[in-house]
Short mmCIF file of C-alpha atoms in Angstrom, two decimals:
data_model
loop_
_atom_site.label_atom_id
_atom_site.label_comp_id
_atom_site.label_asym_id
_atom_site.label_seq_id
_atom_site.Cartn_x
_atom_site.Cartn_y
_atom_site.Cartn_z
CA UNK G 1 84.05 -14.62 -109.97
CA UNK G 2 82.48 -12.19 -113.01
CA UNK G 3 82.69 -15.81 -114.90
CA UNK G 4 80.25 -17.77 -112.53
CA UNK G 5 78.13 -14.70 -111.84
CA UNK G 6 77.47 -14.94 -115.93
CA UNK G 7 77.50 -18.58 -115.59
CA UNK G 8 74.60 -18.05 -113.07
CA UNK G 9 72.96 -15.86 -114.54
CA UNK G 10 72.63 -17.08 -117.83
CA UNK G 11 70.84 -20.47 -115.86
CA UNK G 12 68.22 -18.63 -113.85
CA UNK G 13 67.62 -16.59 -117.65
CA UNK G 14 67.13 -19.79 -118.99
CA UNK G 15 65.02 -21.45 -116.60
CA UNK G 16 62.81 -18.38 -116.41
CA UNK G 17 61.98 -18.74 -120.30
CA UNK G 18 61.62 -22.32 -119.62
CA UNK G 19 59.00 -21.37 -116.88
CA UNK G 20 57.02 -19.30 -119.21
CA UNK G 21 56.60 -21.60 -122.05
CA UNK G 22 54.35 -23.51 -120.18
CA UNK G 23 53.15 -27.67 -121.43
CA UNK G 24 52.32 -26.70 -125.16
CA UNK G 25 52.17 -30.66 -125.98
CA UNK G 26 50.04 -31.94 -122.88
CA UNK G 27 46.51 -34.02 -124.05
CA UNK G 28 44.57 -31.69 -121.83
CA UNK G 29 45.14 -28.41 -123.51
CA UNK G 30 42.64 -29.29 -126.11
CA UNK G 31 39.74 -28.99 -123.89
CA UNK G 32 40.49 -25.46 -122.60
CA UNK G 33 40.12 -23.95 -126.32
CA UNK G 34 37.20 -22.74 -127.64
CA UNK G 35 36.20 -20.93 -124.38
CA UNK G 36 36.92 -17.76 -123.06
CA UNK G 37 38.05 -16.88 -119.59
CA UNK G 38 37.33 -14.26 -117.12
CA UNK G 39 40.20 -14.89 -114.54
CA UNK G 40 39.63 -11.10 -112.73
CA UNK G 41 36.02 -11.98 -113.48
CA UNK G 42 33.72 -10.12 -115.87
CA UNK G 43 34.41 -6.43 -115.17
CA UNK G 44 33.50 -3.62 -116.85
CA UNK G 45 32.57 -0.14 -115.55
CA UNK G 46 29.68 -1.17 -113.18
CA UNK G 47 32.00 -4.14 -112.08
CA UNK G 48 35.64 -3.92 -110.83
CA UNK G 49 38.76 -6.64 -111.41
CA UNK G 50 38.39 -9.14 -108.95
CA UNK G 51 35.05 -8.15 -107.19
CA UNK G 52 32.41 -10.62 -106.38
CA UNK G 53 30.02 -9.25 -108.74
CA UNK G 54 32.59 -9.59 -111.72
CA UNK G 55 32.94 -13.19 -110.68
CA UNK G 56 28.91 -13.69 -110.01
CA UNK G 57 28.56 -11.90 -113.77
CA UNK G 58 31.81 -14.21 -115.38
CA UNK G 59 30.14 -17.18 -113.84
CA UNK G 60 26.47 -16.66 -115.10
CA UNK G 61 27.63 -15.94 -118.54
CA UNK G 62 29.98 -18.46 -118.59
CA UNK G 63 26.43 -20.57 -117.14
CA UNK G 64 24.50 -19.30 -120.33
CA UNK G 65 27.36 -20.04 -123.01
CA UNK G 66 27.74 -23.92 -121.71
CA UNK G 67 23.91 -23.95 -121.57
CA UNK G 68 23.54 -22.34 -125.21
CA UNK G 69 26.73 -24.87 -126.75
CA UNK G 70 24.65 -28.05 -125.24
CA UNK G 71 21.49 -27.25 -126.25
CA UNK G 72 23.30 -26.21 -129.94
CA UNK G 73 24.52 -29.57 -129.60
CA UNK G 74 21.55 -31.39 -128.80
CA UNK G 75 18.99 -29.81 -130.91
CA UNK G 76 21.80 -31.12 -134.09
CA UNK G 77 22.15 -34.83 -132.53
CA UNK G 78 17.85 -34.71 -132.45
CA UNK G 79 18.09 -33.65 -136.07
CA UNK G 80 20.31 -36.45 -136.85
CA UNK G 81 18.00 -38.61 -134.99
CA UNK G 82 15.03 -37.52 -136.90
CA UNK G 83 16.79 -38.14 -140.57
CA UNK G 84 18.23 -41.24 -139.19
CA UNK G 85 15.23 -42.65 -138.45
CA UNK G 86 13.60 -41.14 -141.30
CA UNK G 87 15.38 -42.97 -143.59
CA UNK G 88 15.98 -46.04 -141.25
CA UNK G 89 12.15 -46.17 -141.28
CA UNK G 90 12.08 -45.66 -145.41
CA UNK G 91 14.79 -48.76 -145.56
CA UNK G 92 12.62 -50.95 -143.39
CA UNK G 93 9.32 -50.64 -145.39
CA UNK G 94 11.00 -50.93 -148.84
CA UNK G 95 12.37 -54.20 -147.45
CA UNK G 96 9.37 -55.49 -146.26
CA UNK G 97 7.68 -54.41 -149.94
CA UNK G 98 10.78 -56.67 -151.21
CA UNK G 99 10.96 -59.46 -149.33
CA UNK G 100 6.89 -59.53 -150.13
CA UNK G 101 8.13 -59.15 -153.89
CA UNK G 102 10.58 -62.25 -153.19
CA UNK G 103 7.48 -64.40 -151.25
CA UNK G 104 5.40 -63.89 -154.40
CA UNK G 105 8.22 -64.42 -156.92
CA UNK G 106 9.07 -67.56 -155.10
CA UNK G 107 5.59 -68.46 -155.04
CA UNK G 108 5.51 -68.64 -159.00
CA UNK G 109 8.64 -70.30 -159.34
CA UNK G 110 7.46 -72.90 -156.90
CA UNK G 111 4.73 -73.26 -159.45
CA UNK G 112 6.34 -73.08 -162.72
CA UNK G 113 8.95 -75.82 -160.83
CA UNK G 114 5.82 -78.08 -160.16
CA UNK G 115 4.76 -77.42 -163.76
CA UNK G 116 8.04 -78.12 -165.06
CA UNK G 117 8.63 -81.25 -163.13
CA UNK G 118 4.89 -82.70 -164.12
CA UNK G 119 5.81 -82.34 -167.80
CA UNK G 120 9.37 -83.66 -167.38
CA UNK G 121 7.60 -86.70 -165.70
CA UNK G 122 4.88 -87.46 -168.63
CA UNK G 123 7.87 -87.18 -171.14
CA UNK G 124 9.91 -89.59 -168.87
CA UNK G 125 7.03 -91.98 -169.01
CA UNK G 126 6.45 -91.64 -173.07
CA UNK G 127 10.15 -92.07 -173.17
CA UNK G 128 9.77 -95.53 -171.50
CA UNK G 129 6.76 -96.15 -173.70
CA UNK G 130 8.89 -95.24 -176.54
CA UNK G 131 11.15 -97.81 -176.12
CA UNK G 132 9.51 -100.39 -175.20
CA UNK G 133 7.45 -100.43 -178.33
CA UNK G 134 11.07 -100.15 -180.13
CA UNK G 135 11.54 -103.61 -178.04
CA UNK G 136 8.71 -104.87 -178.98
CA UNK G 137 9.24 -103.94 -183.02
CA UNK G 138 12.09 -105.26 -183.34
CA UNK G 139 10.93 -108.74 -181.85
CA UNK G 140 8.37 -108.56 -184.39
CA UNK G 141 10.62 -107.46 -187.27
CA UNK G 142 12.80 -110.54 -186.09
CA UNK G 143 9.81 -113.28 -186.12
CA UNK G 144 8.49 -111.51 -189.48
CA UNK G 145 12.01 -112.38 -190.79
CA UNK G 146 12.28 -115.56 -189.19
CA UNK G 147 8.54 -116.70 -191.06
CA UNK G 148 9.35 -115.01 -194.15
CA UNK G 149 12.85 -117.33 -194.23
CA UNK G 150 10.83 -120.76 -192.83
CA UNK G 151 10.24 -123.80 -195.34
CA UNK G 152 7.10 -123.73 -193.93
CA UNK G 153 5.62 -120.60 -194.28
CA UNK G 154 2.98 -119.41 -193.03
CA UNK G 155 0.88 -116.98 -194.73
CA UNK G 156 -1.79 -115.96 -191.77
CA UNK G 157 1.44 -115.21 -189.80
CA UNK G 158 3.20 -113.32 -191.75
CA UNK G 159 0.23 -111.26 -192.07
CA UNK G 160 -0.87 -110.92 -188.57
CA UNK G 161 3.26 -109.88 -187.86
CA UNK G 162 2.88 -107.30 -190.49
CA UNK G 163 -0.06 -105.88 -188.82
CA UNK G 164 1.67 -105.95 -185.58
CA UNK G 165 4.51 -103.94 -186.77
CA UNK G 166 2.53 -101.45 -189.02
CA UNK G 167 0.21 -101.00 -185.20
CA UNK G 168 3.42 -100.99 -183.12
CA UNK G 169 5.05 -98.38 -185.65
CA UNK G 170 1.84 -96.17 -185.59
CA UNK G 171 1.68 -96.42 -181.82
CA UNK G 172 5.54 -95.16 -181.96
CA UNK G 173 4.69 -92.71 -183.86
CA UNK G 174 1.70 -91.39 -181.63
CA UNK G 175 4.06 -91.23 -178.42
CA UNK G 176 6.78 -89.45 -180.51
CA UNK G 177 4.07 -86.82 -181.45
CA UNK G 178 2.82 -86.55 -177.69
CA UNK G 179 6.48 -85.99 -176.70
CA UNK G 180 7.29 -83.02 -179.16
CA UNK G 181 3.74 -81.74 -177.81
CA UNK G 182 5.27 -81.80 -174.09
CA UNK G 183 8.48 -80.60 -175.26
CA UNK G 184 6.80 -77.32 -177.03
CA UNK G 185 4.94 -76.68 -173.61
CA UNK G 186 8.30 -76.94 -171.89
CA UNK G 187 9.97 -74.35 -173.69
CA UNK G 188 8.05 -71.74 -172.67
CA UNK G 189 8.06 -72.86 -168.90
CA UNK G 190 11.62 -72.99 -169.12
CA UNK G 191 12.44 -69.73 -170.42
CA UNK G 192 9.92 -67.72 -168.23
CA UNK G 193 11.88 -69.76 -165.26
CA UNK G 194 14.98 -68.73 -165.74
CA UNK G 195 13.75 -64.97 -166.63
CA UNK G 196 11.99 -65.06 -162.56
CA UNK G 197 15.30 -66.77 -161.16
CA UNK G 198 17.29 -63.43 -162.69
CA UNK G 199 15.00 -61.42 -161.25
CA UNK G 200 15.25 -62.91 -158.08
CA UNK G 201 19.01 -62.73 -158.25
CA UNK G 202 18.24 -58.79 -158.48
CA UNK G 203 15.80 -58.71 -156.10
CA UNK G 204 18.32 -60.86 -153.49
CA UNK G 205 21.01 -58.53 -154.44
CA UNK G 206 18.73 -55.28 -153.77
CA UNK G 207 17.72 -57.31 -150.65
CA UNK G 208 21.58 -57.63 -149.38
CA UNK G 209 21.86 -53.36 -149.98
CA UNK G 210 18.78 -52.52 -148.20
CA UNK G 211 19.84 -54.87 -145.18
CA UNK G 212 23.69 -53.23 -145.37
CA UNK G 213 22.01 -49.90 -145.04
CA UNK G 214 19.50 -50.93 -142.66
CA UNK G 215 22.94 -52.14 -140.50
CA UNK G 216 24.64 -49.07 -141.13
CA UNK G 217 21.80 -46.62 -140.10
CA UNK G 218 21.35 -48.62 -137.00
CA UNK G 219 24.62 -48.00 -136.40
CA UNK G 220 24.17 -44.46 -137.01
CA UNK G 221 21.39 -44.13 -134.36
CA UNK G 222 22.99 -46.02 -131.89
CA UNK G 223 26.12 -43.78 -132.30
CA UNK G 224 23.38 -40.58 -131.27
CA UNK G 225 21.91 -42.14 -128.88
CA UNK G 226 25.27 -42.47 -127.18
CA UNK G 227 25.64 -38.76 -128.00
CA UNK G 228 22.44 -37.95 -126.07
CA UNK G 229 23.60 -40.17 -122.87
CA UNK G 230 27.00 -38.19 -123.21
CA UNK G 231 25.72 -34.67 -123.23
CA UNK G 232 23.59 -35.56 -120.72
CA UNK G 233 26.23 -36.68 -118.68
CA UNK G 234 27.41 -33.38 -119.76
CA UNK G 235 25.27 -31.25 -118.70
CA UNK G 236 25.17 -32.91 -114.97
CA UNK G 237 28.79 -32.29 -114.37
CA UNK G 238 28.67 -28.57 -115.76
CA UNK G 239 25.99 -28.58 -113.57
CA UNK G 240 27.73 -29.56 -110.80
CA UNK G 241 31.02 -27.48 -111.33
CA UNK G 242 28.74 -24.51 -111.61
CA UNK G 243 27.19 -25.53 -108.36
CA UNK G 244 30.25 -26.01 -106.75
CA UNK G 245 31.44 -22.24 -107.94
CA UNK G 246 28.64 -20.30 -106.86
CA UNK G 247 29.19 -22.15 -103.76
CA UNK G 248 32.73 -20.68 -103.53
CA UNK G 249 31.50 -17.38 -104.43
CA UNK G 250 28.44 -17.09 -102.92
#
């Protein structure tokens, strides 16, 4: 009998400190910290435990600390707002300055690509010249060679082919000249292309940056925004559970 009185009472000691621990690990506990509670109500010598007055007091200054967390809360979320779209507003215009750099830029390449293409075109046309005058020298070289080697030669001939080939070779010569001209203007036009298509590469990679941070602050503001909407929402339920304790009180 002493053995299950023990037995017994060794349970109900162990389901009493079981009792007492209380759920450390439930998810709700973290929303009950950071406040302090007035259970008998706020009493002090003016106000007993468990009056109506200490509970009218507890309540109001439990009214004033929500009221002085949200608006904590909300005047940081309209500071974040404000440097958010600060600096949102700063990434917009230096966009618009670059993709006003990248019109213009793409304006003189455009040009310098025209220019380019016109003098790529005349030496494409002096290159045809070019050889068809070599054409036509060698058919003259050939009859030249063909009247100098005849039984029958012919002196006015041979002379009018050598004249034809010292013209032709002069005329060569001429379009060779006219082609090193174009190529010296080319050179120029070429190497001030590629420098703008570098800088465009930079300006398209700065472009890509600003747009990333122009996402990201977006982003940013939309995530305050939410964080207005939710204190709002907030505020209207402490609101209401406020309400609904005076009402009990009251």
């Amino acid at each position: 009998l002493i053995k299950i009185i023990l037995i017994i009472a060794v349970v109900l000691a162990a389901l009493y400190v079981l009792s007492t621990q209380g759920r450390t690990g439930h998810p709700g506990l973290e929303a009950l910290k950071g406040w302090k509670y007035a259970h008998r109500g706020l009493h002090d010598e003016n106000l007993p435990e468990n009056s109506m007055g200490a509970f009218r007091a507890a309540l109001e200054n439990g009214r004033k600390a929500a009221e002085e967390k949200m608006a904590k809360a909300n005047k940081e979320l309209l500071e974040n707002h404000t440097t958010v779209t600060g600096n949102l507003q700063q990434v917009v215009s230096g966009l618009a300055q670059l993709n006003a750099g990248l019109a213009e830029l793409n304006s003189g390449i455009s040009q310098l690509e025209a220019g380019l293409a016109q003098l790529d075109s005349g030496i494409a046309a002096i290159d045809l010249m070019i050889s068809l005058i070599d054409a036509s020298i060698l058919s003259t070289q050939q009859s030249l060679e063909m009247a100098v080697n005849s039984p029958f030669q012919n002196e006015y001939i041979i002379s009018q082919l050598n004249a034809q080939l010292v013209q032709l070779q002069a005329s060569r010569e001429d379009y060779v000249s006219q082609k090193q001209e174009l190529l010296d203007q080319r050179a120029p036009y070429d190497a001030q292309l590629k420098e703008l298509y570098v800088t465009r590469s930079g300006l398209l990679a700065q472009k890509q940056e600003l747009e990333n941070n122009k996402a990201m602050l977006e982003d940013a503001l939309a995530a305050i925004e939410a964080g207005f909407l939710e204190l709002q929402s907030g505020q209207m339920e402490a609101q209401k559970q406020f309400a609904a304790a005076e009402a009990q009180i009251s």
